[in-house]
Tab-separated table of C-alpha atoms in Angstrom:
chain	number	residue	atom	x	y	z
A	125	UNK	CA	12.437	19.223	80.367
A	126	UNK	CA	12.684	22.847	81.339
A	127	UNK	CA	13.599	25.626	78.977
A	128	UNK	CA	17.175	26.793	79.411
A	129	UNK	CA	20.680	25.551	78.709
A	130	UNK	CA	20.468	22.363	76.636
A	131	UNK	CA	23.554	20.437	75.540
A	132	UNK	CA	24.200	19.236	71.989
A	133	UNK	CA	23.141	15.606	72.514
A	134	UNK	CA	19.860	16.650	74.110
A	135	UNK	CA	19.208	19.113	71.316
A	136	UNK	CA	19.821	16.402	68.722
A	137	UNK	CA	17.506	14.019	70.573
A	138	UNK	CA	14.731	16.597	70.830
A	139	UNK	CA	15.069	17.544	67.164
A	140	UNK	CA	14.891	13.919	66.026
A	141	UNK	CA	11.863	13.259	68.216
A	142	UNK	CA	10.172	16.310	66.735
A	143	UNK	CA	10.923	15.223	63.164
A	144	UNK	CA	9.480	11.742	63.616
A	145	UNK	CA	10.922	8.227	63.122
A	146	UNK	CA	10.923	8.099	59.312
A	147	UNK	CA	12.978	11.253	58.741
A	148	UNK	CA	15.051	10.799	61.899
A	149	UNK	CA	16.251	7.351	60.833
A	150	UNK	CA	17.629	8.826	57.606
A	151	UNK	CA	19.383	11.619	59.500
A	152	UNK	CA	20.949	9.265	62.042
A	153	UNK	CA	22.770	7.382	59.285
A	154	UNK	CA	25.050	10.391	58.856
A	155	UNK	CA	26.319	10.244	62.466
A	156	UNK	CA	29.172	8.053	63.663
A	157	UNK	CA	28.416	5.020	65.838
A	158	UNK	CA	29.385	6.745	69.077
A	159	UNK	CA	27.052	9.693	68.486
A	160	UNK	CA	24.216	7.404	67.358
A	161	UNK	CA	24.555	5.483	70.616
A	162	UNK	CA	24.593	8.646	72.751
A	163	UNK	CA	21.641	10.227	70.940
A	164	UNK	CA	19.637	6.984	71.047
A	165	UNK	CA	20.295	6.651	74.773
A	166	UNK	CA	19.166	10.243	75.298
A	167	UNK	CA	15.950	9.586	73.361
A	168	UNK	CA	15.325	6.392	75.346
A	169	UNK	CA	15.772	8.231	78.655
A	170	UNK	CA	13.531	11.162	77.661
A	171	UNK	CA	9.931	10.550	78.694
A	172	UNK	CA	8.619	14.089	78.293
A	173	UNK	CA	9.686	17.233	76.446
A	174	UNK	CA	8.005	20.532	77.180
A	175	UNK	CA	6.618	22.401	74.206
A	176	UNK	CA	8.788	25.415	75.030
A	177	UNK	CA	11.987	23.318	74.919
A	178	UNK	CA	11.020	21.740	71.604
A	179	UNK	CA	10.214	25.159	70.137
A	180	UNK	CA	13.588	26.430	71.330
A	181	UNK	CA	15.470	23.606	69.587
A	182	UNK	CA	13.434	23.854	66.381
A	183	UNK	CA	13.906	27.623	66.277
A	184	UNK	CA	17.666	27.273	66.683
A	185	UNK	CA	17.816	24.576	64.014
A	186	UNK	CA	15.926	26.737	61.527
A	187	UNK	CA	18.059	29.785	62.285
A	188	UNK	CA	21.342	27.897	61.876
A	189	UNK	CA	20.093	26.310	58.635
A	190	UNK	CA	19.070	29.716	57.328
A	191	UNK	CA	22.415	31.198	58.326
A	192	UNK	CA	24.257	28.406	56.476
A	193	UNK	CA	22.264	29.220	53.348
A	194	UNK	CA	23.161	32.896	53.709
A	195	UNK	CA	26.852	31.920	53.923
A	196	UNK	CA	26.602	29.852	50.750
A	197	UNK	CA	24.774	32.651	48.944
A	198	UNK	CA	27.029	35.525	49.838
A	199	UNK	CA	29.746	34.649	52.316
A	200	UNK	CA	30.146	35.109	56.045
A	201	UNK	CA	29.873	38.903	56.030
A	202	UNK	CA	26.635	38.724	54.062
A	203	UNK	CA	25.181	36.138	56.451
A	204	UNK	CA	26.232	38.139	59.510
A	205	UNK	CA	24.676	41.320	58.148
A	206	UNK	CA	21.339	39.675	57.344
A	207	UNK	CA	21.193	37.955	60.720
A	208	UNK	CA	21.993	41.187	62.556
A	209	UNK	CA	19.224	43.008	60.723
A	210	UNK	CA	16.767	40.224	61.492
A	211	UNK	CA	17.761	39.055	64.974
A	212	UNK	CA	20.046	41.707	66.434
A	213	UNK	CA	23.796	41.670	67.068
A	214	UNK	CA	23.911	39.253	69.998
A	215	UNK	CA	21.746	36.521	68.447
A	216	UNK	CA	23.534	36.876	65.105
A	217	UNK	CA	26.908	36.475	66.829
A	218	UNK	CA	25.697	33.315	68.601
A	219	UNK	CA	24.503	31.687	65.379
A	220	UNK	CA	27.658	32.542	63.439
A	221	UNK	CA	29.700	31.112	66.313
A	222	UNK	CA	27.692	27.889	66.141
A	223	UNK	CA	28.459	27.615	62.449
A	224	UNK	CA	32.166	28.090	63.088
A	225	UNK	CA	32.236	25.642	65.995
A	226	UNK	CA	30.421	23.002	63.935
A	227	UNK	CA	32.854	23.474	61.027
A	228	UNK	CA	29.932	24.010	58.655
A	229	UNK	CA	31.572	26.807	56.694
A	230	UNK	CA	33.553	25.346	53.831
A	231	UNK	CA	37.156	26.397	53.214
A	232	UNK	CA	37.774	28.895	50.415
A	233	UNK	CA	34.038	29.517	50.040
A	234	UNK	CA	34.889	33.159	49.328
A	235	UNK	CA	37.006	32.061	46.368
A	236	UNK	CA	34.183	30.101	44.744
A	237	UNK	CA	32.545	33.329	43.622
A	238	UNK	CA	35.809	34.789	42.311
A	239	UNK	CA	36.648	34.970	38.628
A	240	UNK	CA	38.767	31.928	37.611
A	241	UNK	CA	41.119	34.114	35.559
A	242	UNK	CA	41.700	36.314	38.577
A	243	UNK	CA	42.363	33.286	40.768
A	244	UNK	CA	44.768	31.856	38.180
A	245	UNK	CA	46.811	35.050	38.293
A	246	UNK	CA	46.801	35.106	42.088
A	247	UNK	CA	47.741	31.505	42.813
A	248	UNK	CA	49.778	30.744	39.685
A	249	UNK	CA	53.093	31.542	41.368
A	250	UNK	CA	52.343	29.613	44.559
A	251	UNK	CA	53.906	26.252	45.386
A	252	UNK	CA	52.216	23.418	43.416
A	253	UNK	CA	51.009	21.830	46.672
A	254	UNK	CA	49.309	25.093	47.669
A	255	UNK	CA	47.646	25.367	44.259
A	256	UNK	CA	46.493	21.739	44.514
A	257	UNK	CA	45.015	22.389	47.958
A	258	UNK	CA	43.043	25.416	46.760
A	259	UNK	CA	41.759	23.688	43.613
A	260	UNK	CA	40.582	20.722	45.698
A	261	UNK	CA	38.118	22.953	47.542
A	262	UNK	CA	36.767	24.813	44.511
A	263	UNK	CA	33.904	23.747	42.262
A	264	UNK	CA	35.148	21.317	39.542
A	265	UNK	CA	34.248	23.693	36.687
A	266	UNK	CA	36.107	26.573	38.307
A	267	UNK	CA	39.100	24.387	39.214
A	268	UNK	CA	39.197	23.011	35.662
A	269	UNK	CA	39.420	26.469	34.143
A	270	UNK	CA	42.190	27.489	36.530
A	271	UNK	CA	44.134	24.272	35.875
A	272	UNK	CA	43.839	24.836	32.114
A	273	UNK	CA	45.181	28.372	32.483
A	274	UNK	CA	48.310	27.274	34.336
A	275	UNK	CA	51.554	26.566	32.428
A	276	UNK	CA	51.689	23.154	30.746
A	277	UNK	CA	54.662	22.047	32.806
A	278	UNK	CA	52.706	22.652	36.056
A	279	UNK	CA	49.447	20.944	35.164
A	280	UNK	CA	50.455	17.293	35.531
A	281	UNK	CA	52.351	17.957	38.773
A	282	UNK	CA	49.354	19.725	40.326
A	283	UNK	CA	46.965	17.044	39.070
A	284	UNK	CA	49.108	14.365	40.712
A	285	UNK	CA	49.140	16.280	44.004
A	286	UNK	CA	45.335	16.601	43.950
A	287	UNK	CA	44.940	12.875	43.358
A	288	UNK	CA	47.357	11.970	46.160
A	289	UNK	CA	45.950	14.472	48.669
A	290	UNK	CA	44.132	13.076	51.696
A	291	UNK	CA	43.604	15.263	54.768
A	292	UNK	CA	45.005	18.720	55.424
A	293	UNK	CA	45.590	20.083	58.906
A	294	UNK	CA	43.429	23.024	60.049
A	295	UNK	CA	46.571	25.090	60.632
A	296	UNK	CA	47.726	24.772	57.028
A	297	UNK	CA	44.227	25.467	55.716
A	298	UNK	CA	43.960	28.564	57.865
A	299	UNK	CA	47.326	29.897	56.774
A	300	UNK	CA	46.575	29.424	53.065
A	301	UNK	CA	43.110	30.921	53.453
A	302	UNK	CA	44.439	34.007	55.217
A	303	UNK	CA	46.907	34.691	52.414
A	304	UNK	CA	44.242	34.244	49.760
A	305	UNK	CA	41.808	36.240	51.867
A	306	UNK	CA	44.115	39.248	51.856
A	307	UNK	CA	44.585	39.067	48.110
A	308	UNK	CA	40.904	38.762	47.328
A	309	UNK	CA	39.825	41.099	50.150
A	310	UNK	CA	37.288	38.579	51.396
A	311	UNK	CA	36.645	36.349	54.363
A	312	UNK	CA	37.250	32.630	54.831
A	313	UNK	CA	36.762	30.060	57.555
A	314	UNK	CA	38.420	26.730	58.034
A	315	UNK	CA	36.930	23.298	57.709
A	316	UNK	CA	38.541	19.992	58.512
A	317	UNK	CA	36.856	18.028	55.730
A	318	UNK	CA	38.606	15.643	53.375
A	319	UNK	CA	39.636	17.248	50.086
A	320	UNK	CA	41.427	16.067	47.017
A	321	UNK	CA	41.745	12.439	46.000
A	322	UNK	CA	41.293	10.752	42.642
A	323	UNK	CA	37.576	11.585	42.571
A	324	UNK	CA	38.307	15.294	42.795
A	325	UNK	CA	40.858	15.101	39.994
A	326	UNK	CA	38.440	13.121	37.793
A	327	UNK	CA	35.748	15.789	38.319
A	328	UNK	CA	38.234	18.437	37.217
A	329	UNK	CA	39.534	16.468	34.242
A	330	UNK	CA	35.986	15.791	33.090
A	331	UNK	CA	35.566	19.552	32.782
A	332	UNK	CA	38.814	20.520	31.063
A	333	UNK	CA	39.264	20.455	27.302
A	334	UNK	CA	40.519	17.262	25.628
A	335	UNK	CA	43.998	18.696	24.959
A	336	UNK	CA	44.588	19.613	28.601
A	337	UNK	CA	43.353	16.227	29.810
A	338	UNK	CA	45.574	14.385	27.327
A	339	UNK	CA	48.645	16.412	28.321
A	340	UNK	CA	48.099	15.836	32.042
A	341	UNK	CA	47.517	12.088	31.690
A	342	UNK	CA	50.513	11.608	29.406
A	343	UNK	CA	52.778	13.451	31.854
A	344	UNK	CA	51.412	11.541	34.848
A	345	UNK	CA	51.682	8.193	33.089
A	346	UNK	CA	55.458	8.449	32.886
A	347	UNK	CA	55.826	8.231	36.669
A	348	UNK	CA	52.416	7.084	37.926
A	349	UNK	CA	51.007	4.528	35.436
A	350	UNK	CA	48.739	2.852	38.026
A	351	UNK	CA	47.269	6.199	39.049
A	352	UNK	CA	46.549	7.085	35.406
A	353	UNK	CA	44.938	3.681	34.862
A	354	UNK	CA	42.574	4.332	37.776
A	355	UNK	CA	41.814	7.853	36.529
A	356	UNK	CA	41.032	6.595	33.014
A	357	UNK	CA	38.587	4.062	34.440
A	358	UNK	CA	36.664	6.835	36.185
A	359	UNK	CA	36.745	9.468	33.455
A	360	UNK	CA	34.119	7.681	31.383
A	361	UNK	CA	31.846	4.983	32.806
A	362	UNK	CA	29.624	2.637	30.832
A	363	UNK	CA	26.410	4.476	31.775
A	364	UNK	CA	27.798	7.635	30.163
A	365	UNK	CA	27.080	6.057	26.775
A	366	UNK	CA	23.588	7.589	26.894
A	367	UNK	CA	25.193	11.002	26.410
A	368	UNK	CA	26.922	10.053	23.163
A	369	UNK	CA	25.501	10.854	19.730
A	370	UNK	CA	23.963	8.062	17.628
A	371	UNK	CA	26.870	7.861	15.203
A	372	UNK	CA	29.352	7.372	18.061
A	373	UNK	CA	27.215	4.677	19.693
A	374	UNK	CA	26.891	2.827	16.374
A	375	UNK	CA	30.674	3.003	15.872
A	376	UNK	CA	31.255	1.584	19.368
A	377	UNK	CA	28.765	-1.263	18.829
A	378	UNK	CA	30.572	-2.285	15.637
A	379	UNK	CA	33.841	-2.433	17.574
A	380	UNK	CA	32.847	-4.325	20.733
A	381	UNK	CA	32.329	-8.038	21.241
A	382	UNK	CA	28.632	-9.050	21.101
A	383	UNK	CA	28.942	-11.170	24.261
A	384	UNK	CA	30.544	-8.265	26.137
A	385	UNK	CA	27.722	-5.980	25.052
A	386	UNK	CA	25.010	-8.384	26.235
A	387	UNK	CA	26.815	-8.965	29.543
A	388	UNK	CA	27.343	-5.215	30.074
A	389	UNK	CA	23.664	-4.505	29.388
A	390	UNK	CA	22.642	-7.245	31.826
A	391	UNK	CA	23.694	-4.992	34.691
A	392	UNK	CA	22.734	-1.635	33.199
A	393	UNK	CA	19.664	0.567	33.552
A	394	UNK	CA	16.703	0.363	31.191
A	395	UNK	CA	17.643	3.798	29.884
A	396	UNK	CA	21.085	2.573	28.787
A	397	UNK	CA	19.599	-0.545	27.193
A	398	UNK	CA	17.071	1.443	25.182
A	399	UNK	CA	19.811	3.831	24.014
A	400	UNK	CA	21.737	0.842	22.631
A	401	UNK	CA	18.660	-0.821	21.128
A	402	UNK	CA	17.829	2.421	19.291
A	403	UNK	CA	21.151	2.222	17.477
A	404	UNK	CA	20.984	-1.342	16.172
A	405	UNK	CA	18.638	-3.036	13.774
A	406	UNK	CA	15.350	-4.450	14.997
A	407	UNK	CA	16.679	-7.994	14.584
A	408	UNK	CA	19.916	-7.192	16.422
A	409	UNK	CA	17.939	-5.633	19.278
A	410	UNK	CA	15.772	-8.761	19.567
A	411	UNK	CA	18.879	-10.953	19.651
A	412	UNK	CA	20.431	-8.807	22.365
A	413	UNK	CA	17.257	-9.001	24.460
A	414	UNK	CA	17.140	-12.771	24.048
A	415	UNK	CA	20.797	-13.120	25.044
A	416	UNK	CA	20.218	-10.997	28.138
A	417	UNK	CA	17.086	-12.938	29.137
A	418	UNK	CA	18.642	-16.385	28.599
A	419	UNK	CA	21.915	-15.461	30.283
A	420	UNK	CA	20.576	-16.166	33.757
A	421	UNK	CA	22.249	-14.910	36.958
A	422	UNK	CA	25.755	-13.497	36.460
A	423	UNK	CA	28.356	-12.188	38.871
A	424	UNK	CA	28.505	-8.444	39.299
A	425	UNK	CA	32.249	-8.603	38.756
A	426	UNK	CA	31.746	-10.167	35.309
A	427	UNK	CA	29.313	-7.418	34.339
A	428	UNK	CA	31.701	-4.717	35.511
A	429	UNK	CA	34.611	-6.289	33.623
A	430	UNK	CA	32.564	-6.421	30.405
A	431	UNK	CA	31.526	-2.804	30.881
A	432	UNK	CA	35.136	-1.803	31.468
A	433	UNK	CA	36.245	-3.541	28.263
A	434	UNK	CA	33.651	-1.523	26.359
A	435	UNK	CA	34.780	1.656	28.104
A	436	UNK	CA	38.333	0.886	26.959
A	437	UNK	CA	37.053	0.720	23.388
A	438	UNK	CA	35.262	4.047	23.886
A	439	UNK	CA	38.434	5.682	25.202
A	440	UNK	CA	40.495	4.289	22.299
A	441	UNK	CA	38.030	5.539	19.696
A	442	UNK	CA	37.863	8.917	21.419
A	443	UNK	CA	41.650	9.271	21.442
A	444	UNK	CA	41.745	8.300	17.758
A	445	UNK	CA	39.170	10.996	16.992
A	446	UNK	CA	36.667	8.450	15.629
A	447	UNK	CA	33.933	9.358	18.120
A	448	UNK	CA	33.135	12.464	20.161
A	449	UNK	CA	32.835	12.508	23.941
A	450	UNK	CA	31.280	15.870	24.715
A	451	UNK	CA	33.133	17.953	27.314
A	452	UNK	CA	32.956	21.465	28.661
A	453	UNK	CA	34.532	24.497	27.016
A	454	UNK	CA	35.769	24.274	23.434
A	455	UNK	CA	35.188	20.499	23.294
A	456	UNK	CA	31.441	21.107	23.502
A	457	UNK	CA	31.525	22.941	20.156
A	458	UNK	CA	30.925	20.737	17.107
A	459	UNK	CA	31.398	22.194	13.625
């Protein structure tokens, strides 16, 4: 294969051949079926690759990877400047173009380094759907702080829009980014990735203070009870019990059904089991171990249902103020 113009499929095939079968198989899993088929066919039809062509592909891969890291560290301008100083204007322009064409630059990346208070002031008067879109692309901690700063009457509405969001067209993303770009005097690029959804909202709610979370869920529950039920299930999972203090774990154990506890532990990690065993008497721990061992095979669904019943107890005790689930911000302070 001569050195020169090489298309994307050939480049991918050469790169995977250079990386070896073990690493390449892991990388291929991230492609769609059509691309896997095309790349595999290209590999099968390639009998020889010149060293110069392989070096060309590896060099480009390393440069693009380095450029992506520069973008994440300091934005597109920062990346462009470093690449120009290292490689010259033409090569830097080519690499930045590759990043744009591959949609590797995340939307609103410029805003992720902005002060949350400043962002709250800037976007606070925008339409709730616009605010929801922006928050969906920010880091959960940053989005949580902004959501907490917004007026109470807006929070539940925006939270609902985040949870219901699926895909956003590139045109809308670009328009919103340009407006925010002007206000923050920064640069942004579009990406067509999925944003929002219940998972995004759960990440944000896990970072807000307890009062804000409670207000949002209560407001949402009036019109979207099923949505709130799904959110509550994800806010605290059974494995999170290892992060609770001993007193809280002991209070939970006293409240839950012994059979549920044994069944829940049947499908849990050793770390979770030991955390529970540490908070019961030696005899109780032995009984739990015996119950788990003699239980035999159980359906995963039964384990998950038992764990969810325990999580419901945890949520009830937390809401009653009888245990403490540590959160970010003021909720992390215990006096």
